[in-house]
CSV table of C-alpha atoms in Angstrom, one decimal:
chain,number,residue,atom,x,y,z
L,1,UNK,CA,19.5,72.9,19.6
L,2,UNK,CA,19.2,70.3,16.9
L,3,UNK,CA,20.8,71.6,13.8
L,4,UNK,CA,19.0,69.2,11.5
L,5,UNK,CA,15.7,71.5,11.7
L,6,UNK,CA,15.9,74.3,9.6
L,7,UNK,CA,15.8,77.1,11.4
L,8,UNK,CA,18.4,76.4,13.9
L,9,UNK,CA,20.9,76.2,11.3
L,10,UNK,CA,22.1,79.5,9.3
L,11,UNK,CA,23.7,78.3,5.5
L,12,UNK,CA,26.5,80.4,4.0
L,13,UNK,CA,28.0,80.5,0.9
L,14,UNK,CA,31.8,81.2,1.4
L,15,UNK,CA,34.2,82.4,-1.6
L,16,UNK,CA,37.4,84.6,-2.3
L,17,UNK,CA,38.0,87.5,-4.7
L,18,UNK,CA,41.8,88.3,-6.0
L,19,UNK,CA,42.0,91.9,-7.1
L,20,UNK,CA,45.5,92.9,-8.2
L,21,UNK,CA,46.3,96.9,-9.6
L,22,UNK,CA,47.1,95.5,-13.3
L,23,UNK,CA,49.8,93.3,-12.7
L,24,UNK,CA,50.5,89.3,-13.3
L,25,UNK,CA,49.1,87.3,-10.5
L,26,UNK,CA,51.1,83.6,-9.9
L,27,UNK,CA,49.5,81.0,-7.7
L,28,UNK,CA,51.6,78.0,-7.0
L,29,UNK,CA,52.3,75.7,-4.1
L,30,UNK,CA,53.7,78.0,-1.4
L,31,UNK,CA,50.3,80.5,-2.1
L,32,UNK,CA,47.4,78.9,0.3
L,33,UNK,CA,44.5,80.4,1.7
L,34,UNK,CA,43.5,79.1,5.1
L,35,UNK,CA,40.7,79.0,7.2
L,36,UNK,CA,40.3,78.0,10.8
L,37,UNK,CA,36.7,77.4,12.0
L,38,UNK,CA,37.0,77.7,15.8
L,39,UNK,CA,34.4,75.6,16.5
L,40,UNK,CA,34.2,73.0,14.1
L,41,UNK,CA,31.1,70.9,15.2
L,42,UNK,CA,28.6,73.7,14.3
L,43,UNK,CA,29.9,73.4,11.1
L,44,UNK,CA,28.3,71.0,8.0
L,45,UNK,CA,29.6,71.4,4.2
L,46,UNK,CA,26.9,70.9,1.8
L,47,UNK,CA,29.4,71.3,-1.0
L,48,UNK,CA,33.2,72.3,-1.2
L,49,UNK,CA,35.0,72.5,-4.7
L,50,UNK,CA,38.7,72.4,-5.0
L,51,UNK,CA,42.2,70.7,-5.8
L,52,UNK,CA,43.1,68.2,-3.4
L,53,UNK,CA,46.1,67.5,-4.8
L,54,UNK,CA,47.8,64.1,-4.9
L,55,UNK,CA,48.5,61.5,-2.2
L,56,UNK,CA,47.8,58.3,-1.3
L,57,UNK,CA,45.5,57.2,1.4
L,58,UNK,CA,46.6,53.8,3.0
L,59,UNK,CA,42.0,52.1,2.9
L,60,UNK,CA,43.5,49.2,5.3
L,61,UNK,CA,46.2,47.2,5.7
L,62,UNK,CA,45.5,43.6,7.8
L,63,UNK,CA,45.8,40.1,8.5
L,64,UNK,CA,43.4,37.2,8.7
L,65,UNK,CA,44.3,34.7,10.3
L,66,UNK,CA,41.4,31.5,11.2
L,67,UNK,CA,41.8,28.1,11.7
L,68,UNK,CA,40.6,26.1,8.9
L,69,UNK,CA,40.9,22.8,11.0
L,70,UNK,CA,38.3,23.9,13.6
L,71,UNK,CA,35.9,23.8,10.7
L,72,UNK,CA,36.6,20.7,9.1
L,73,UNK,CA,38.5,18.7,11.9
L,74,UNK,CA,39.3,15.3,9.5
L,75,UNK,CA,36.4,16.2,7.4
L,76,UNK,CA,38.3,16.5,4.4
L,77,UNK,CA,41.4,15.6,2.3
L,78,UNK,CA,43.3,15.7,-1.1
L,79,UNK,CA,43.4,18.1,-4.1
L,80,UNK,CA,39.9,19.9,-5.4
L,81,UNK,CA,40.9,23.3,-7.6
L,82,UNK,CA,37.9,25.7,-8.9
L,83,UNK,CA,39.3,26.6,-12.3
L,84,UNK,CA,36.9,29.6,-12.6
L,85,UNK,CA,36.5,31.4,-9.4
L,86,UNK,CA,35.7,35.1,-9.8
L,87,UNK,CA,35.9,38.1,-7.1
L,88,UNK,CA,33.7,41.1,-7.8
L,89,UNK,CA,34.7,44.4,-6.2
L,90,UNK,CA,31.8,47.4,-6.6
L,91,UNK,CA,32.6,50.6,-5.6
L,92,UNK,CA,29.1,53.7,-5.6
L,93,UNK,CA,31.4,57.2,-5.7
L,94,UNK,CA,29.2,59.9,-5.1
L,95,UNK,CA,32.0,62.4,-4.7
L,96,UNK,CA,34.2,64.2,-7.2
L,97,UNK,CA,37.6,62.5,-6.5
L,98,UNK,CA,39.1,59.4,-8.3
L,99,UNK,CA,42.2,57.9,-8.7
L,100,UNK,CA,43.8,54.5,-8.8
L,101,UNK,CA,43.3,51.8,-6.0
L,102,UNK,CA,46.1,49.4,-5.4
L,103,UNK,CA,45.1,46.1,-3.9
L,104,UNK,CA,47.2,43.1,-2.4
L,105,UNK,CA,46.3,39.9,-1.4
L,106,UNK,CA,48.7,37.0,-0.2
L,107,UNK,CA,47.6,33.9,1.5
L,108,UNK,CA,49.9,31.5,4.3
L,109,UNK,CA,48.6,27.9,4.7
L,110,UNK,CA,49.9,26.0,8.0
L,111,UNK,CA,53.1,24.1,6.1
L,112,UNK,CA,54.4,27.4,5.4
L,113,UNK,CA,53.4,27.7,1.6
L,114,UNK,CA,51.7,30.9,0.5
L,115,UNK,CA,50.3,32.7,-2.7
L,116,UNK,CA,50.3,36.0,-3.8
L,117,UNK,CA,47.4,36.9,-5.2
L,118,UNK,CA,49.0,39.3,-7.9
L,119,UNK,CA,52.2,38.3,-8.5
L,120,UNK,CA,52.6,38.6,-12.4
L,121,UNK,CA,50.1,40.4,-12.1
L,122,UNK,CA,48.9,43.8,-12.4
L,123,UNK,CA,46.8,44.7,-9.0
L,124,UNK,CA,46.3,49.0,-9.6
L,125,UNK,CA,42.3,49.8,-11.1
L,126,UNK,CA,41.1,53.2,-12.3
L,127,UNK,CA,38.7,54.5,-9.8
L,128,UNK,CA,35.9,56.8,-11.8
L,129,UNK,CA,34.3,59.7,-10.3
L,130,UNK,CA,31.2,61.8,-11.3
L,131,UNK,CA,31.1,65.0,-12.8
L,132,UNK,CA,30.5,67.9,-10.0
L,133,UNK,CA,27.1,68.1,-11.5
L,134,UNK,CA,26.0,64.7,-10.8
L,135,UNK,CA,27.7,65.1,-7.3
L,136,UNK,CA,25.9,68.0,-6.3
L,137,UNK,CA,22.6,65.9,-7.2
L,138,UNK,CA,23.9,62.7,-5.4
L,139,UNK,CA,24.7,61.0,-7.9
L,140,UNK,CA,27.2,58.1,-7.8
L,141,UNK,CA,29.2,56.2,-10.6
L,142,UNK,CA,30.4,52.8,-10.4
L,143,UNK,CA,33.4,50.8,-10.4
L,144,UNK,CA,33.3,47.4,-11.1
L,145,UNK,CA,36.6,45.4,-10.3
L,146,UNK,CA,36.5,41.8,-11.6
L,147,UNK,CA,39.2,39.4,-10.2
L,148,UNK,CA,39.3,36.3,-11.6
L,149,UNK,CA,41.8,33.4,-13.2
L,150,UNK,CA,43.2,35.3,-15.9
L,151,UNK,CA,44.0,38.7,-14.1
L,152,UNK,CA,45.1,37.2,-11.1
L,153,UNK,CA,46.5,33.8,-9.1
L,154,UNK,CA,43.4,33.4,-7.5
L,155,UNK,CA,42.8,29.3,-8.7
L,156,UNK,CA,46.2,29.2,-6.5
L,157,UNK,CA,45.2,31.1,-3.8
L,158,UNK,CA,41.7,29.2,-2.9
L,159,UNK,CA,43.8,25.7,-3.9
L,160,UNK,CA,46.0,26.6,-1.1
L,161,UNK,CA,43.4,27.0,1.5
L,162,UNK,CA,45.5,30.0,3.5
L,163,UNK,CA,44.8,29.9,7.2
L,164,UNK,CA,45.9,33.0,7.4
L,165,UNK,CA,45.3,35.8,4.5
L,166,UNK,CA,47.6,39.8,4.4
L,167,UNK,CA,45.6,41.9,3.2
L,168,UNK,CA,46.0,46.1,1.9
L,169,UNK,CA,44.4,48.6,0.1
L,170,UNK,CA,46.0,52.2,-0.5
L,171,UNK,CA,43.8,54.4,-3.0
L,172,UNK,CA,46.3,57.3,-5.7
L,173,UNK,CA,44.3,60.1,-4.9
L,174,UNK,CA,43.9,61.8,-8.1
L,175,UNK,CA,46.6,59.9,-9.9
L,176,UNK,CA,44.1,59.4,-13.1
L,177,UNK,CA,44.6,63.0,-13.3
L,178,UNK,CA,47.5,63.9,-16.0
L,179,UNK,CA,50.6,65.7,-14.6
L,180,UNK,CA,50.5,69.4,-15.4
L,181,UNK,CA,46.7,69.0,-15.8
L,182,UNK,CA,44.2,70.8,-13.5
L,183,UNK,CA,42.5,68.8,-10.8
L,184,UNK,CA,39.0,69.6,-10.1
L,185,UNK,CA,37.7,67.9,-7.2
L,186,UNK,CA,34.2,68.4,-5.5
L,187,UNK,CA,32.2,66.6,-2.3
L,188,UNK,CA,28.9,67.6,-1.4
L,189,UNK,CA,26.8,65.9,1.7
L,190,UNK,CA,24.1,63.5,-0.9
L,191,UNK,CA,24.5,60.4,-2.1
L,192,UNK,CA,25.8,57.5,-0.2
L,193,UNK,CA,29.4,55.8,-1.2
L,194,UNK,CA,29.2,51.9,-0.8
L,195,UNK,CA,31.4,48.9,-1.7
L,196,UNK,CA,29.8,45.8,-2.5
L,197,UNK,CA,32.1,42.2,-2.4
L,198,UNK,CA,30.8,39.3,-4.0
L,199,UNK,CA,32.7,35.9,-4.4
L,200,UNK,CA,31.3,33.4,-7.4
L,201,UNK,CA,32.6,29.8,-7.0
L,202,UNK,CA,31.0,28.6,-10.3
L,203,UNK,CA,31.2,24.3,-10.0
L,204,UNK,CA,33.9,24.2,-12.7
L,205,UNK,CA,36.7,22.0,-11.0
L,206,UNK,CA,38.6,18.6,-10.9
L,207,UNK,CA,38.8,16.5,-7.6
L,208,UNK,CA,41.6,14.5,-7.5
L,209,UNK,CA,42.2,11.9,-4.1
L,210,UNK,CA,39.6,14.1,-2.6
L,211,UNK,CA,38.2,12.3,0.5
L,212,UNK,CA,35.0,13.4,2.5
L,213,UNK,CA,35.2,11.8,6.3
L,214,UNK,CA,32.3,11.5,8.9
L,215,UNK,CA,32.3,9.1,11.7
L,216,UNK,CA,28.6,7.4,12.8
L,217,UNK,CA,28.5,5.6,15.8
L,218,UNK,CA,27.0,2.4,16.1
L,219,UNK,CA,25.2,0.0,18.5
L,220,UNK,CA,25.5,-3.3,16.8
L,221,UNK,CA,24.2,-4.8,20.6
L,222,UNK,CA,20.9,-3.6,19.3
L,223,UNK,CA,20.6,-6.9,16.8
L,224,UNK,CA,21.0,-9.1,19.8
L,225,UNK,CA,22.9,-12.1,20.1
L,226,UNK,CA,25.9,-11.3,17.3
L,227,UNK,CA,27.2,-14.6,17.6
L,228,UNK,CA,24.3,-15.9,15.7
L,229,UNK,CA,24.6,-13.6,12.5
L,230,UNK,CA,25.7,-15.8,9.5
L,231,UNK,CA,25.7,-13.8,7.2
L,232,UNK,CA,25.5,-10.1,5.9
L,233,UNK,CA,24.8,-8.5,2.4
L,234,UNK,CA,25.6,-4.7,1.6
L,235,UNK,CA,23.6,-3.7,-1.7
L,236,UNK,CA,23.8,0.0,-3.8
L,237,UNK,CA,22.2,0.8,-6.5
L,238,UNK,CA,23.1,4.0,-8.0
L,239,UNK,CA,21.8,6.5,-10.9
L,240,UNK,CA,23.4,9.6,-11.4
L,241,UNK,CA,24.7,12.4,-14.1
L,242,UNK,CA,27.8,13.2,-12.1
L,243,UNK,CA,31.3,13.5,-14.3
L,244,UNK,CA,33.4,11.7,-11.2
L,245,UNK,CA,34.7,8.2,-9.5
L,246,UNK,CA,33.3,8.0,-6.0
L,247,UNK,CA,35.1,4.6,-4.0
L,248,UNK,CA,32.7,4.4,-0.6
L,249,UNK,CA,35.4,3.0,2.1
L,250,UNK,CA,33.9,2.0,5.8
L,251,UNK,CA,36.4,1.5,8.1
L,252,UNK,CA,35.4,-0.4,11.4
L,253,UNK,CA,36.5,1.0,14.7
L,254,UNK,CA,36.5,0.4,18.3
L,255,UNK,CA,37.2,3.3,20.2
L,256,UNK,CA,37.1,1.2,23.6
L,257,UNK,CA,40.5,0.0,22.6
L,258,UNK,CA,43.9,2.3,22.7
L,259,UNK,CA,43.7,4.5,19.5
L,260,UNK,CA,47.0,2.2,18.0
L,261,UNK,CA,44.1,-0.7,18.0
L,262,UNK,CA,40.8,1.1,17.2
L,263,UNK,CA,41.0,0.2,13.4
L,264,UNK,CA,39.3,-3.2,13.2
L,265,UNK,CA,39.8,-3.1,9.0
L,266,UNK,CA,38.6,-1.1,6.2
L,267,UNK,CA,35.9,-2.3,3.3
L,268,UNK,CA,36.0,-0.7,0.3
L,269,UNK,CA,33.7,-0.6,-2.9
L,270,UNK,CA,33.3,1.5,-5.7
L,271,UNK,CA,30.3,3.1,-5.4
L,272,UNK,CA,29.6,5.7,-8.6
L,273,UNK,CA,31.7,5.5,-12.2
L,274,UNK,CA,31.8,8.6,-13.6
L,275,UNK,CA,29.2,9.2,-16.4
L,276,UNK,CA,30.7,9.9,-19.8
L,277,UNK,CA,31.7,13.5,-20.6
L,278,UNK,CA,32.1,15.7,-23.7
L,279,UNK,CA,34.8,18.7,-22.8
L,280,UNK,CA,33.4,18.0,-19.1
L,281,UNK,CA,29.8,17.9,-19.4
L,282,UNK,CA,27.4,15.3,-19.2
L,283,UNK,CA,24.5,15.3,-21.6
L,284,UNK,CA,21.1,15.8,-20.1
L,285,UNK,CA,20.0,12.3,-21.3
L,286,UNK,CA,22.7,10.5,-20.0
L,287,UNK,CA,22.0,8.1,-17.4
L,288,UNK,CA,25.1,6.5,-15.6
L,289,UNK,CA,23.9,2.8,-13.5
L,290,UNK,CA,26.0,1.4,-11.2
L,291,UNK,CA,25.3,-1.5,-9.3
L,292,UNK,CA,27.5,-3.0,-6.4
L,293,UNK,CA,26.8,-5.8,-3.5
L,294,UNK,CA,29.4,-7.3,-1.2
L,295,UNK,CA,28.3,-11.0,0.7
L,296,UNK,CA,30.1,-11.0,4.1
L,297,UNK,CA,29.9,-15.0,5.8
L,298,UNK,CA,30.4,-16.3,8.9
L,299,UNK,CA,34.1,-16.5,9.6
L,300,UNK,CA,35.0,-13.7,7.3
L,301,UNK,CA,37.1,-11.5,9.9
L,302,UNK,CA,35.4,-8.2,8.2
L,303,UNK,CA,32.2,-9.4,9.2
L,304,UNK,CA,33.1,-10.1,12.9
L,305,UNK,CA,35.0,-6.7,13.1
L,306,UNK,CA,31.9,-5.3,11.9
L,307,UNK,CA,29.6,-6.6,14.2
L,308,UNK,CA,32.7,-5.5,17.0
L,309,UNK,CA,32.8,-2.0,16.0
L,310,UNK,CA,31.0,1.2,17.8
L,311,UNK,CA,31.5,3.4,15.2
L,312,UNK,CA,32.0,3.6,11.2
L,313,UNK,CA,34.0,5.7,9.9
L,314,UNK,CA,32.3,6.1,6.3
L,315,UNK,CA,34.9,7.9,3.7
L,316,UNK,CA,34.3,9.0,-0.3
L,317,UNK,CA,37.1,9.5,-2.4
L,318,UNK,CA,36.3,11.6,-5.2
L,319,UNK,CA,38.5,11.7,-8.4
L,320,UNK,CA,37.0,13.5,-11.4
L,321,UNK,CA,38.2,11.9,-15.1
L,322,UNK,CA,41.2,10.8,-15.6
L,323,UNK,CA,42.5,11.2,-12.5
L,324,UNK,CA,41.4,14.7,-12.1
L,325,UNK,CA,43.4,16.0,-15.2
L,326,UNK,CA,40.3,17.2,-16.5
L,327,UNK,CA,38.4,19.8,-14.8
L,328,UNK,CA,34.5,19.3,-15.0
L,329,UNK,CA,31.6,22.0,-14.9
L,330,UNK,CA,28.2,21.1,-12.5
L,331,UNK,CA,24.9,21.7,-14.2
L,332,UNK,CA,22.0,22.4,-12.7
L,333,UNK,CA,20.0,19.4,-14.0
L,334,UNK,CA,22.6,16.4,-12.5
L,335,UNK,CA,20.9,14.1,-10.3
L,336,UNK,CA,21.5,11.2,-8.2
L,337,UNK,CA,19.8,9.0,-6.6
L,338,UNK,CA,21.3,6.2,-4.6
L,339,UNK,CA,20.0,3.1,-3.1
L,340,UNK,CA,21.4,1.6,0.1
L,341,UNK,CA,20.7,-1.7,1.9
L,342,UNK,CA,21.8,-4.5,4.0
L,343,UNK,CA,20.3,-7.7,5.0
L,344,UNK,CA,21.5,-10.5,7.7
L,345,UNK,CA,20.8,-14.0,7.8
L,346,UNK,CA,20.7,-15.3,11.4
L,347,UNK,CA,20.7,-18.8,13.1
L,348,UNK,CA,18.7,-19.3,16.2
L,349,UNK,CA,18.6,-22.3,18.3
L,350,UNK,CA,15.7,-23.4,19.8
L,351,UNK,CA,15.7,-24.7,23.1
């Protein structure tokens, strides 16, 4: 029978009666009243009241471990630290019992260095709970945990980028409550107890020898006879409200050769100066130009690698101001816009 319609299920209201002759009546530990339901799964409690005591109940207790490198295989290198990064922890109690919930975090990069989340730190929160009224109407209270640079090591931690990340949880039952103080816990079957994670990275950092790498192949063949380029220009143009140094660097490569000989040479050019900042923010009429344009002519061993190569390597190296001593914030109205050209100059005989 399906116990969720009504009348295949019976409700009963359960309680005890103490009825002594006119003398004291002591309750302590060693008195318990127990009940044994022999067949359990016919059973559903719409609402118990009681005195769970105090313990504590190990949530989880794990390790993460990923590889970071599968992600961004040479993608990226250098120092970038968020200065304000922010972990929000919700927690919807519906039921009657609170306490204190102990969290630890520590993360292992693959050199062997790690971070613990809370060291110097404390890492316990008070969990609320409702009144039994509001439980026996479903209704949850909320606590709100808020993990951020000055409660915890948490610019560390993200600076470190841990491969592999320890992670526990144990909740005090009840230890909110006062010793010597009643505990009055209730649970009924409404409301619904959820926990809600959400991670802010707010663009507040400093970059400092950060490089972004991405390999494009090439097919220089497709300009036909090489020989008779004579010369090459590379032009950019660049607007932008950005508060950091960009240097574009191409490096030339031939991966037909054995990897000790692939590198034909590296151009660089700086590409972006940072815009001016006032305590790291760029006003919304500030406009930073930058203009750049490298003339490659026949003979220059650059140009001929260039026109060897099969793929370019194309790498950004970020540094905020001053060397990245100063973190930065990104607004939402910076722009960029950047223009990007090249021109040859070619010789053909006629026959």
């Amino acid at each position: 029978q399906n116990p969720d319609i009504a009348y295949n299920s019976l409700p009963i209201k359960l309680g005890y009666r103490v009825h002594t002759t006119g003398g004291m009546l002591y309750f302590g530990p060693e008195q318990n009243i127990r009940i044994e339901i022999t067949n359990p799964d016919s059973v559903v409690f719409a609402y118990v009241e009681g005195d769970l005591g105090k313990f504590d109940q190990e949530l989880f207790n794990e390790t993460f471990k990923f590889d970071l490198k599968k992600y961004i295989p040479n993608f990226i290198e250098g120092d970038i630290v968020f200065y304000d990064p922010k972990i929000n922890i919700s927690y919807h109690n519906p039921v009657g019992i609170g306490g204190e919930l102990e969290l630890n975090f520590v993360g292992h990069d693959a050199k062997g260095n790690s971070v613990n989340v809370f060291s110097g730190y404390s890492n316990k929160w008070t969990v609320i709970r409702p009144n039994c009224s509001m439980v026996e109407q479903g209704s949850p209270v909320n606590s709100d945990i808020e993990i951020n640079n000055k409660t915890s090591n948490i610019v560390d931690f993200i600076k470190l980028l841990p491969n592999t990340i320890d992670y526990s949880g144990v909740l005090h039952v009840n230890a909110d409550v006062p010793d010597g103080t009643p505990i009055h816990n209730c649970i009924s079957n409404k409301g619904e107890a959820r926990l809600g994670v959400e991670i802010e990275l707010p663009l507040n950092l400093s970059a400092k020898n950060l490089i972004l790498k991405q390999d494009v192949d090439l097919n220089m063949s497709d300009l036909g006879d090489l020989s008779a380029v004579e010369r090459m220009r590379i032009y950019i143009n660049a607007e932008h409200q950005l508060p950091v140094n960009a240097t574009l660097r191409l490096t030339m490569l031939d991966t037909t050769r054995p990897a000790i000989a692939q590198n034909l040479g590296v151009l660089d050019m700086i590409v972006l100066e940072s815009a001016p900042t006032k305590d790291g923010k760029v006003a919304r009429e500030v406009i930073k130009t930058n203009e750049d344009e490298v003339t490659l002519e026949k003979g220059d061993p650059i140009l001929e690698n260039l026109l060897k190569a099969n793929k370019l390597r194309v790498e950004v190296l970020l540094d905020t101001e001053k060397a990245g001593e100063i973190p930065v914030v990104f607004y939402s109205y910076y722009g960029l816009k950047l223009n990007l050209a090249a021109d040859c100059k070619f010789i053909y005989t006629s026959r």
